[in-house]
Short mmCIF file of C-alpha atoms in Angstrom, two decimals:
data_model
loop_
_atom_site.label_atom_id
_atom_site.label_comp_id
_atom_site.label_asym_id
_atom_site.label_seq_id
_atom_site.Cartn_x
_atom_site.Cartn_y
_atom_site.Cartn_z
CA UNK A 1 31.43 51.75 -24.83
CA UNK A 2 34.54 53.94 -25.05
CA UNK A 3 32.49 56.82 -23.85
CA UNK A 4 31.65 54.94 -20.64
CA UNK A 5 35.25 53.99 -20.03
CA UNK A 6 36.26 57.58 -20.61
CA UNK A 7 33.73 58.76 -18.06
CA UNK A 8 34.76 56.52 -15.22
CA UNK A 9 38.41 57.22 -16.02
CA UNK A 10 37.57 60.92 -15.47
CA UNK A 11 36.09 60.08 -12.07
CA UNK A 12 39.29 58.18 -11.18
CA UNK A 13 41.37 61.19 -12.27
CA UNK A 14 39.30 63.53 -10.10
CA UNK A 15 39.77 61.29 -7.04
CA UNK A 16 43.48 60.81 -7.71
CA UNK A 17 43.81 64.58 -7.97
CA UNK A 18 42.05 65.02 -4.62
CA UNK A 19 44.51 62.51 -3.11
CA UNK A 20 47.54 64.24 -4.63
CA UNK A 21 46.37 67.65 -3.43
CA UNK A 22 45.72 66.10 -0.01
CA UNK A 23 42.05 67.04 -0.05
CA UNK A 24 41.52 63.45 1.02
CA UNK A 25 43.77 62.02 3.71
CA UNK A 26 44.37 58.32 4.46
CA UNK A 27 41.48 56.65 6.27
CA UNK A 28 38.97 59.35 5.30
CA UNK A 29 35.65 58.31 3.89
CA UNK A 30 35.10 59.05 0.22
CA UNK A 31 31.91 60.80 -0.91
CA UNK A 32 29.00 58.39 -1.35
CA UNK A 33 28.28 57.11 -4.85
CA UNK A 34 25.17 59.30 -5.07
CA UNK A 35 26.91 62.45 -3.84
CA UNK A 36 29.88 62.11 -6.19
CA UNK A 37 27.60 61.24 -9.10
CA UNK A 38 25.70 64.50 -8.48
CA UNK A 39 28.88 66.57 -8.08
CA UNK A 40 30.40 65.31 -11.32
CA UNK A 41 27.05 64.90 -13.09
CA UNK A 42 27.65 61.30 -14.06
CA UNK A 43 25.57 58.19 -13.34
CA UNK A 44 25.91 56.20 -10.13
CA UNK A 45 27.15 53.06 -12.02
CA UNK A 46 29.95 55.19 -13.51
CA UNK A 47 31.14 56.25 -10.04
CA UNK A 48 30.74 52.67 -8.87
CA UNK A 49 32.94 51.48 -11.72
CA UNK A 50 35.59 54.08 -10.80
CA UNK A 51 35.54 53.04 -7.12
CA UNK A 52 35.74 49.41 -8.20
CA UNK A 53 38.88 50.14 -10.25
CA UNK A 54 40.49 52.18 -7.46
CA UNK A 55 39.73 49.35 -5.05
CA UNK A 56 41.34 46.84 -7.41
CA UNK A 57 44.44 49.05 -7.42
CA UNK A 58 44.42 49.13 -3.61
CA UNK A 59 44.01 52.94 -3.49
CA UNK A 60 40.73 52.68 -1.60
CA UNK A 61 38.96 49.97 0.38
CA UNK A 62 35.33 49.34 1.23
CA UNK A 63 33.80 48.58 4.60
CA UNK A 64 30.57 46.62 4.88
CA UNK A 65 27.61 49.04 4.93
CA UNK A 66 29.71 52.13 5.54
CA UNK A 67 31.16 53.04 2.18
CA UNK A 68 34.62 53.55 0.71
CA UNK A 69 37.73 54.83 2.47
CA UNK A 70 41.10 56.02 1.29
CA UNK A 71 43.87 53.52 2.01
CA UNK A 72 46.85 54.80 3.95
CA UNK A 73 49.90 54.94 1.74
CA UNK A 74 49.59 52.03 2.03
CA UNK A 75 49.68 49.44 4.76
CA UNK A 76 46.15 48.19 4.34
CA UNK A 77 46.54 48.07 0.58
CA UNK A 78 45.98 44.62 -0.71
CA UNK A 79 48.18 43.23 -3.46
CA UNK A 80 47.41 44.71 -6.86
CA UNK A 81 45.31 43.04 -9.48
CA UNK A 82 47.31 41.41 -12.26
CA UNK A 83 46.42 41.41 -15.95
CA UNK A 84 44.80 38.58 -17.86
CA UNK A 85 47.42 36.88 -20.05
CA UNK A 86 47.01 36.74 -23.80
CA UNK A 87 47.59 33.03 -24.22
CA UNK A 88 48.06 29.77 -22.31
CA UNK A 89 51.60 28.99 -21.14
CA UNK A 90 53.74 25.90 -21.45
CA UNK A 91 54.81 25.34 -17.86
CA UNK A 92 58.44 25.01 -16.87
CA UNK A 93 58.72 25.53 -13.15
CA UNK A 94 59.89 22.20 -11.87
CA UNK A 95 63.57 23.08 -11.28
CA UNK A 96 62.72 26.23 -9.35
CA UNK A 97 60.16 24.31 -7.27
CA UNK A 98 62.81 21.67 -6.50
CA UNK A 99 65.30 24.26 -5.26
CA UNK A 100 62.74 25.94 -3.03
CA UNK A 101 61.47 22.59 -1.76
CA UNK A 102 64.96 21.50 -0.75
CA UNK A 103 65.42 24.84 0.96
CA UNK A 104 62.22 25.01 2.93
CA UNK A 105 62.26 21.39 4.05
CA UNK A 106 65.79 21.55 5.43
CA UNK A 107 65.83 22.25 9.18
CA UNK A 108 66.14 25.91 10.17
CA UNK A 109 64.96 28.40 12.69
CA UNK A 110 61.91 30.00 11.12
CA UNK A 111 59.93 27.83 8.71
CA UNK A 112 57.81 30.58 7.13
CA UNK A 113 58.14 28.73 3.81
CA UNK A 114 56.00 25.73 4.69
CA UNK A 115 52.21 25.90 4.88
CA UNK A 116 51.60 23.44 7.69
CA UNK A 117 48.78 24.91 9.81
CA UNK A 118 48.48 21.82 12.03
CA UNK A 119 51.84 22.62 13.61
CA UNK A 120 50.28 25.75 15.14
CA UNK A 121 48.13 23.53 17.36
CA UNK A 122 49.48 20.03 17.61
CA UNK A 123 47.13 17.08 18.01
CA UNK A 124 49.86 14.43 17.84
CA UNK A 125 49.19 12.92 21.27
CA UNK A 126 45.52 12.31 20.52
CA UNK A 127 46.33 10.70 17.17
CA UNK A 128 49.13 8.58 18.65
CA UNK A 129 46.72 7.29 21.31
CA UNK A 130 44.13 6.49 18.63
CA UNK A 131 46.77 4.71 16.54
CA UNK A 132 47.62 2.46 19.53
CA UNK A 133 43.93 1.72 20.12
CA UNK A 134 43.38 0.90 16.44
CA UNK A 135 46.30 -1.53 16.38
CA UNK A 136 44.92 -3.20 19.50
CA UNK A 137 41.35 -3.44 18.17
CA UNK A 138 42.00 -4.44 14.59
CA UNK A 139 45.13 -6.51 15.01
CA UNK A 140 46.98 -7.60 11.88
CA UNK A 141 44.11 -6.88 9.44
CA UNK A 142 44.90 -3.18 9.78
CA UNK A 143 48.29 -3.79 8.13
CA UNK A 144 46.78 -5.45 5.04
CA UNK A 145 45.83 -3.68 1.81
CA UNK A 146 42.69 -1.63 2.24
CA UNK A 147 39.84 -1.23 -0.25
CA UNK A 148 41.10 0.46 -3.38
CA UNK A 149 38.83 3.49 -3.18
CA UNK A 150 39.11 3.82 0.57
CA UNK A 151 37.85 2.65 3.94
CA UNK A 152 34.07 2.69 3.87
CA UNK A 153 33.78 3.94 7.47
CA UNK A 154 35.95 6.96 6.69
CA UNK A 155 33.99 7.74 3.52
CA UNK A 156 30.76 7.71 5.54
CA UNK A 157 32.27 10.10 8.10
CA UNK A 158 33.32 12.47 5.29
CA UNK A 159 29.84 12.29 3.72
CA UNK A 160 28.43 13.12 7.16
CA UNK A 161 30.56 16.28 7.32
CA UNK A 162 29.23 17.39 3.93
CA UNK A 163 25.71 16.84 5.23
CA UNK A 164 26.39 19.51 7.89
CA UNK A 165 27.18 21.91 5.02
CA UNK A 166 23.80 21.13 3.48
CA UNK A 167 25.32 18.91 0.83
CA UNK A 168 24.05 15.37 0.30
CA UNK A 169 26.91 13.23 -0.98
CA UNK A 170 26.72 9.48 -1.37
CA UNK A 171 29.81 7.79 0.07
CA UNK A 172 29.96 5.91 -3.27
CA UNK A 173 30.90 9.22 -4.91
CA UNK A 174 33.96 9.57 -2.64
CA UNK A 175 37.36 8.14 -3.50
CA UNK A 176 40.07 8.23 -0.82
CA UNK A 177 43.47 9.28 -2.18
CA UNK A 178 47.05 9.84 -0.99
CA UNK A 179 46.62 13.48 -0.02
CA UNK A 180 44.80 16.14 -2.04
CA UNK A 181 47.72 16.22 -4.48
CA UNK A 182 46.82 12.74 -5.77
CA UNK A 183 43.13 13.70 -5.83
CA UNK A 184 43.97 16.71 -8.04
CA UNK A 185 46.13 14.54 -10.31
CA UNK A 186 43.32 12.01 -10.75
CA UNK A 187 40.74 14.75 -11.30
CA UNK A 188 42.87 16.34 -14.04
CA UNK A 189 43.36 12.97 -15.74
CA UNK A 190 39.60 12.35 -15.63
CA UNK A 191 38.82 15.49 -17.62
CA UNK A 192 41.86 16.43 -19.74
CA UNK A 193 44.25 15.00 -22.29
CA UNK A 194 47.90 16.12 -22.69
CA UNK A 195 48.22 19.36 -24.65
CA UNK A 196 44.86 20.71 -23.46
CA UNK A 197 44.38 23.96 -21.56
CA UNK A 198 43.53 24.27 -17.85
CA UNK A 199 42.42 27.60 -16.37
CA UNK A 200 44.16 28.22 -13.04
CA UNK A 201 44.17 30.98 -10.45
CA UNK A 202 46.89 33.59 -10.61
CA UNK A 203 48.56 33.41 -8.10
CA UNK A 204 48.01 29.67 -7.70
CA UNK A 205 49.39 26.96 -5.36
CA UNK A 206 52.61 25.69 -6.97
CA UNK A 207 51.69 22.01 -6.47
CA UNK A 208 48.97 22.53 -9.09
CA UNK A 209 51.40 24.24 -11.47
CA UNK A 210 53.83 21.34 -11.12
CA UNK A 211 51.03 18.84 -11.73
CA UNK A 212 49.98 20.61 -14.93
CA UNK A 213 53.58 20.57 -16.13
CA UNK A 214 53.92 16.85 -15.35
CA UNK A 215 50.72 15.94 -17.18
CA UNK A 216 51.78 17.86 -20.30
CA UNK A 217 48.91 20.35 -20.01
CA UNK A 218 48.98 24.09 -20.65
CA UNK A 219 48.02 26.67 -18.05
CA UNK A 220 45.88 29.76 -18.55
CA UNK A 221 46.22 32.12 -15.59
CA UNK A 222 43.11 33.95 -14.40
CA UNK A 223 43.76 36.80 -11.93
CA UNK A 224 42.47 36.44 -8.37
CA UNK A 225 41.02 39.35 -6.43
CA UNK A 226 42.41 39.44 -2.85
CA UNK A 227 38.84 39.82 -1.54
CA UNK A 228 36.52 37.83 -3.76
CA UNK A 229 38.59 35.12 -5.42
CA UNK A 230 38.77 34.50 -9.16
CA UNK A 231 37.82 37.52 -11.32
CA UNK A 232 34.76 36.12 -13.08
CA UNK A 233 34.86 38.82 -15.77
CA UNK A 234 38.39 37.73 -16.72
CA UNK A 235 37.39 34.08 -16.63
CA UNK A 236 34.51 34.68 -19.06
CA UNK A 237 36.78 36.57 -21.42
CA UNK A 238 39.39 33.80 -21.29
CA UNK A 239 36.80 31.09 -21.96
CA UNK A 240 35.48 33.04 -24.95
CA UNK A 241 38.96 33.20 -26.44
CA UNK A 242 40.40 29.77 -25.60
CA UNK A 243 39.36 26.18 -25.67
CA UNK A 244 39.62 25.25 -21.98
CA UNK A 245 39.04 21.70 -20.66
CA UNK A 246 39.04 22.30 -16.92
CA UNK A 247 39.30 25.06 -14.35
CA UNK A 248 41.07 24.46 -11.02
CA UNK A 249 40.28 26.91 -8.28
CA UNK A 250 39.70 27.30 -4.54
CA UNK A 251 36.37 28.96 -3.89
CA UNK A 252 36.80 28.69 -0.13
CA UNK A 253 40.30 29.88 0.74
CA UNK A 254 42.82 30.48 -2.00
CA UNK A 255 46.49 29.66 -1.39
CA UNK A 256 48.47 32.04 -1.40
CA UNK A 257 46.08 35.03 -1.21
CA UNK A 258 43.62 33.67 1.33
CA UNK A 259 40.72 35.21 -0.58
CA UNK A 260 37.23 33.82 -0.07
CA UNK A 261 34.73 33.82 -2.90
CA UNK A 262 31.31 35.13 -1.75
CA UNK A 263 28.53 32.50 -2.03
CA UNK A 264 26.72 34.32 -4.85
CA UNK A 265 29.90 34.35 -6.93
CA UNK A 266 30.40 30.60 -6.40
CA UNK A 267 27.12 30.00 -8.11
CA UNK A 268 27.98 32.51 -10.86
CA UNK A 269 31.35 30.78 -11.35
CA UNK A 270 29.64 27.46 -11.85
CA UNK A 271 27.07 28.94 -14.28
CA UNK A 272 29.89 30.37 -16.41
CA UNK A 273 31.80 27.07 -16.47
CA UNK A 274 28.72 24.93 -17.14
CA UNK A 275 27.67 27.18 -20.03
CA UNK A 276 31.09 26.63 -21.61
CA UNK A 277 31.13 22.93 -20.74
CA UNK A 278 34.25 23.25 -18.57
CA UNK A 279 34.65 20.97 -15.52
CA UNK A 280 35.47 22.69 -12.24
CA UNK A 281 38.12 20.99 -10.13
CA UNK A 282 37.69 22.47 -6.71
CA UNK A 283 40.73 22.54 -4.42
CA UNK A 284 39.11 22.78 -1.00
CA UNK A 285 42.00 21.87 1.34
CA UNK A 286 41.73 25.09 3.38
CA UNK A 287 37.92 25.18 3.45
CA UNK A 288 37.69 24.06 7.08
CA UNK A 289 40.18 26.72 8.21
CA UNK A 290 37.82 29.66 7.63
CA UNK A 291 37.88 32.71 9.89
CA UNK A 292 34.25 33.63 9.26
CA UNK A 293 31.45 32.32 11.43
CA UNK A 294 30.33 29.69 8.93
CA UNK A 295 32.17 27.52 6.46
CA UNK A 296 31.46 28.52 2.86
CA UNK A 297 29.54 25.98 0.81
CA UNK A 298 31.78 24.25 -1.73
CA UNK A 299 30.82 24.92 -5.38
CA UNK A 300 29.86 21.21 -5.41
CA UNK A 301 26.75 22.33 -3.48
CA UNK A 302 25.45 24.13 -6.59
CA UNK A 303 26.42 21.43 -9.08
CA UNK A 304 24.85 18.43 -10.79
CA UNK A 305 26.82 15.23 -11.40
CA UNK A 306 29.72 15.64 -13.81
CA UNK A 307 30.16 19.41 -13.33
CA UNK A 308 32.49 19.60 -10.29
CA UNK A 309 35.16 17.40 -8.74
CA UNK A 310 36.01 18.51 -5.19
CA UNK A 311 39.47 17.62 -3.84
CA UNK A 312 40.23 17.81 -0.14
CA UNK A 313 42.49 16.33 2.49
CA UNK A 314 43.30 15.96 6.18
CA UNK A 315 46.83 17.30 5.63
CA UNK A 316 46.02 20.91 6.50
CA UNK A 317 43.68 20.09 9.36
CA UNK A 318 44.72 16.86 11.09
CA UNK A 319 47.85 15.00 10.00
CA UNK A 320 50.11 16.12 7.13
CA UNK A 321 52.20 12.94 7.12
CA UNK A 322 49.20 10.59 6.96
CA UNK A 323 48.73 11.54 3.27
CA UNK A 324 45.00 10.94 3.37
CA UNK A 325 42.91 13.02 1.00
CA UNK A 326 39.76 12.39 -0.96
CA UNK A 327 37.79 13.46 -3.97
CA UNK A 328 34.05 13.94 -4.33
CA UNK A 329 33.45 13.06 -7.96
CA UNK A 330 29.80 12.47 -8.87
CA UNK A 331 29.75 11.35 -12.50
CA UNK A 332 33.47 10.52 -12.60
CA UNK A 333 33.82 7.81 -9.97
CA UNK A 334 34.39 4.79 -12.25
CA UNK A 335 37.12 6.66 -14.13
CA UNK A 336 38.65 8.04 -10.93
CA UNK A 337 38.84 4.55 -9.39
CA UNK A 338 40.59 3.17 -12.47
CA UNK A 339 43.20 5.96 -12.40
CA UNK A 340 43.65 5.59 -8.63
CA UNK A 341 44.26 1.85 -9.03
CA UNK A 342 46.87 2.46 -11.73
CA UNK A 343 48.60 5.17 -9.67
CA UNK A 344 48.78 3.70 -6.19
CA UNK A 345 46.39 0.76 -5.63
CA UNK A 346 45.06 2.12 -2.36
CA UNK A 347 45.81 4.50 0.49
CA UNK A 348 47.18 3.58 3.90
CA UNK A 349 44.55 1.57 5.76
CA UNK A 350 45.93 2.21 9.24
CA UNK A 351 45.91 5.99 8.72
CA UNK A 352 42.36 5.94 7.34
CA UNK A 353 41.25 3.82 10.29
CA UNK A 354 42.68 6.27 12.82
CA UNK A 355 41.13 9.25 11.03
CA UNK A 356 37.73 7.53 10.90
CA UNK A 357 37.94 7.06 14.70
CA UNK A 358 39.10 10.67 15.12
CA UNK A 359 36.10 12.00 13.19
CA UNK A 360 33.61 9.66 14.86
CA UNK A 361 34.78 10.64 18.36
CA UNK A 362 34.02 14.34 17.83
CA UNK A 363 37.66 15.15 18.70
CA UNK A 364 38.40 16.28 15.13
CA UNK A 365 35.68 18.94 15.20
CA UNK A 366 36.87 20.21 18.60
CA UNK A 367 40.46 20.32 17.35
CA UNK A 368 39.37 22.25 14.24
CA UNK A 369 37.62 24.90 16.31
CA UNK A 370 40.73 25.42 18.43
CA UNK A 371 43.02 25.40 15.39
CA UNK A 372 40.95 28.10 13.64
CA UNK A 373 41.13 30.36 16.69
CA UNK A 374 44.87 29.83 17.02
CA UNK A 375 45.42 30.62 13.32
CA UNK A 376 43.28 33.77 13.52
CA UNK A 377 45.35 34.88 16.48
CA UNK A 378 48.62 34.10 14.64
CA UNK A 379 47.44 36.02 11.59
CA UNK A 380 46.80 39.15 13.64
CA UNK A 381 50.22 38.83 15.28
CA UNK A 382 51.93 38.38 11.94
CA UNK A 383 50.13 41.34 10.32
CA UNK A 384 51.09 43.56 13.23
CA UNK A 385 54.74 42.40 12.99
CA UNK A 386 54.68 43.18 9.26
CA UNK A 387 53.31 46.67 9.98
CA UNK A 388 55.97 47.18 12.61
CA UNK A 389 59.08 45.68 10.98
CA UNK A 390 58.60 45.83 7.20
CA UNK A 391 59.04 48.84 4.90
CA UNK A 392 55.97 51.09 4.66
CA UNK A 393 55.24 50.44 0.98
CA UNK A 394 54.89 46.66 1.32
CA UNK A 395 51.40 45.44 0.43
CA UNK A 396 49.99 42.51 2.34
CA UNK A 397 46.92 40.31 1.96
CA UNK A 398 44.38 39.90 4.74
CA UNK A 399 43.43 36.23 4.43
CA UNK A 400 39.91 35.04 5.23
CA UNK A 401 41.30 31.73 6.48
CA UNK A 402 44.20 29.32 6.08
CA UNK A 403 47.73 29.96 7.29
CA UNK A 404 49.60 32.20 4.84
CA UNK A 405 49.94 35.86 3.89
CA UNK A 406 50.99 37.15 0.48
CA UNK A 407 53.27 40.16 0.26
CA UNK A 408 53.97 42.43 -2.66
CA UNK A 409 57.35 44.04 -2.10
CA UNK A 410 57.34 46.79 -4.73
CA UNK A 411 58.24 47.20 -8.37
CA UNK A 412 61.44 45.48 -9.46
CA UNK A 413 61.94 43.67 -6.16
CA UNK A 414 63.49 40.19 -6.53
CA UNK A 415 61.69 37.66 -4.30
CA UNK A 416 64.00 34.85 -5.47
CA UNK A 417 67.05 36.76 -4.26
CA UNK A 418 65.34 37.51 -0.94
CA UNK A 419 64.64 33.75 -0.61
CA UNK A 420 68.39 32.96 -0.90
CA UNK A 421 69.47 35.74 1.47
CA UNK A 422 66.84 34.81 4.06
CA UNK A 423 67.72 31.09 3.82
CA UNK A 424 71.36 31.98 4.55
CA UNK A 425 70.09 33.51 7.83
CA UNK A 426 68.00 30.47 8.70
CA UNK A 427 64.66 31.98 7.68
CA UNK A 428 62.59 30.26 4.99
CA UNK A 429 59.86 31.76 2.80
CA UNK A 430 58.31 30.93 -0.56
CA UNK A 431 59.21 33.19 -3.51
CA UNK A 432 56.20 34.53 -5.41
CA UNK A 433 57.20 33.37 -8.86
CA UNK A 434 56.49 29.78 -7.82
CA UNK A 435 52.80 30.67 -7.79
CA UNK A 436 52.67 31.46 -11.51
CA UNK A 437 53.03 29.27 -14.57
CA UNK A 438 54.68 32.22 -16.34
CA UNK A 439 57.04 34.85 -14.97
CA UNK A 440 54.63 36.70 -12.70
CA UNK A 441 54.96 37.65 -9.03
CA UNK A 442 58.77 37.99 -9.05
CA UNK A 443 58.30 40.79 -6.51
CA UNK A 444 56.06 38.79 -4.17
CA UNK A 445 56.62 36.29 -1.37
CA UNK A 446 54.38 34.03 0.69
CA UNK A 447 54.99 33.54 4.40
CA UNK A 448 53.18 31.22 6.78
CA UNK A 449 51.85 31.91 10.25
CA UNK A 450 50.90 28.24 10.67
CA UNK A 451 53.50 27.61 13.34
CA UNK A 452 53.82 27.71 17.13
CA UNK A 453 54.09 31.44 17.89
CA UNK A 454 56.78 32.74 20.22
CA UNK A 455 59.24 35.62 20.54
CA UNK A 456 61.68 33.80 18.21
CA UNK A 457 59.10 34.01 15.42
CA UNK A 458 58.84 37.77 15.96
CA UNK A 459 62.63 38.14 16.01
CA UNK A 460 62.88 36.32 12.66
CA UNK A 461 60.13 38.47 11.15
CA UNK A 462 62.10 41.51 12.26
CA UNK A 463 65.20 40.07 10.59
CA UNK A 464 63.19 39.47 7.40
CA UNK A 465 61.88 43.05 7.48
CA UNK A 466 65.45 44.35 7.79
CA UNK A 467 66.58 42.21 4.85
CA UNK A 468 63.76 43.58 2.69
CA UNK A 469 64.63 47.15 3.70
CA UNK A 470 68.33 46.55 2.89
CA UNK A 471 67.45 45.11 -0.52
CA UNK A 472 65.16 48.02 -1.25
CA UNK A 473 67.83 50.55 -0.41
CA UNK A 474 70.26 48.65 -2.67
CA UNK A 475 72.63 47.56 0.10
CA UNK A 476 72.55 43.93 -0.92
#
């Protein structure tokens, strides 16, 4: 085995040397696997392994069907891969999360800290009109308690949407919750007991980290590849070494990296988890905000009952303040209903009613199509502002959907300090260390392009770029 590692390390050294001696310049195509294998008399898999490593480090990038290219130094470089931790962590992030929360939810000029994609393309008038109609039609019954596990009409509409993805879900397997956050909380309580270990993505949405802390669970961070989602090799290794009860991950669009797991890897992910008897809790809140032609199939598609709980919500797509989410939990429904009843009885009937009308009318689907286009457009604008206004060595993700980009600001950079300085200038952002249960990502930040775009947004991005440059040159 060592011999193999040694060989591909040699290939990496050769390529790095070519880069250093400027035999390869940024953007040039690297020799094909076959050609380099011949030149260095090693096997093609060895070269492939070397390219794979260099790609993980962001030194090179691949283009579909046309090979590998050298990254320029490096704007297109994606954030680096992080290492697999040795052991699960006790989580203690709540105070930091509170500070940031207070900061980003106070009014200011540039809310890059909040991931609220709906604000990029408001549908408030349509929903307000539907709310008035619903009150007229249903009268006072709409203000009563609704069914504990949700309005049947809405559950049928949700099941219908899954059918379009090729997934047959019985509406009896759906439980409506107060946002996806409650769905995740119920899912975790269905499959874990306090003290147990949950595998999470690294970086991972901080709401999940806070939930794990609140439920007295321990987190095991599995690195995420900016292109393909969770590193399955690392996951397997972690599951061999630790007793893990559940794995929470977003196969469709990870928050904060925006990576999308290819379909084949979704199935592989499930095979790994099933073989180790670990339940997958799938956080699919950004799934409908994909930038590819088709929506990826949730891992639920490949699962049998009891293997996957999918959590989703209308907060990122229709109405954040409605707090209507749901879980698809074949095999766990009775348990989920009991926990839901103990937590909150039921979810707002009037909001569910309006959403059921919204889905049935076809307006929701039309709105989603427009919202995706607007977000794609905003992403391009934001990436070009980052290229223009931010220091050259900043690495930035290229999300496959959703509304946020993840930036790596260089070794030793303090994202928490940048957060405070930016807030003082009326610009909010989310510091990277929130997205880790341990002390990772101190030098990263997440910023959102899910907002109405105008020249003020660009001016604030310029201001942020200047702040980063000042901090890097030690002026702050």
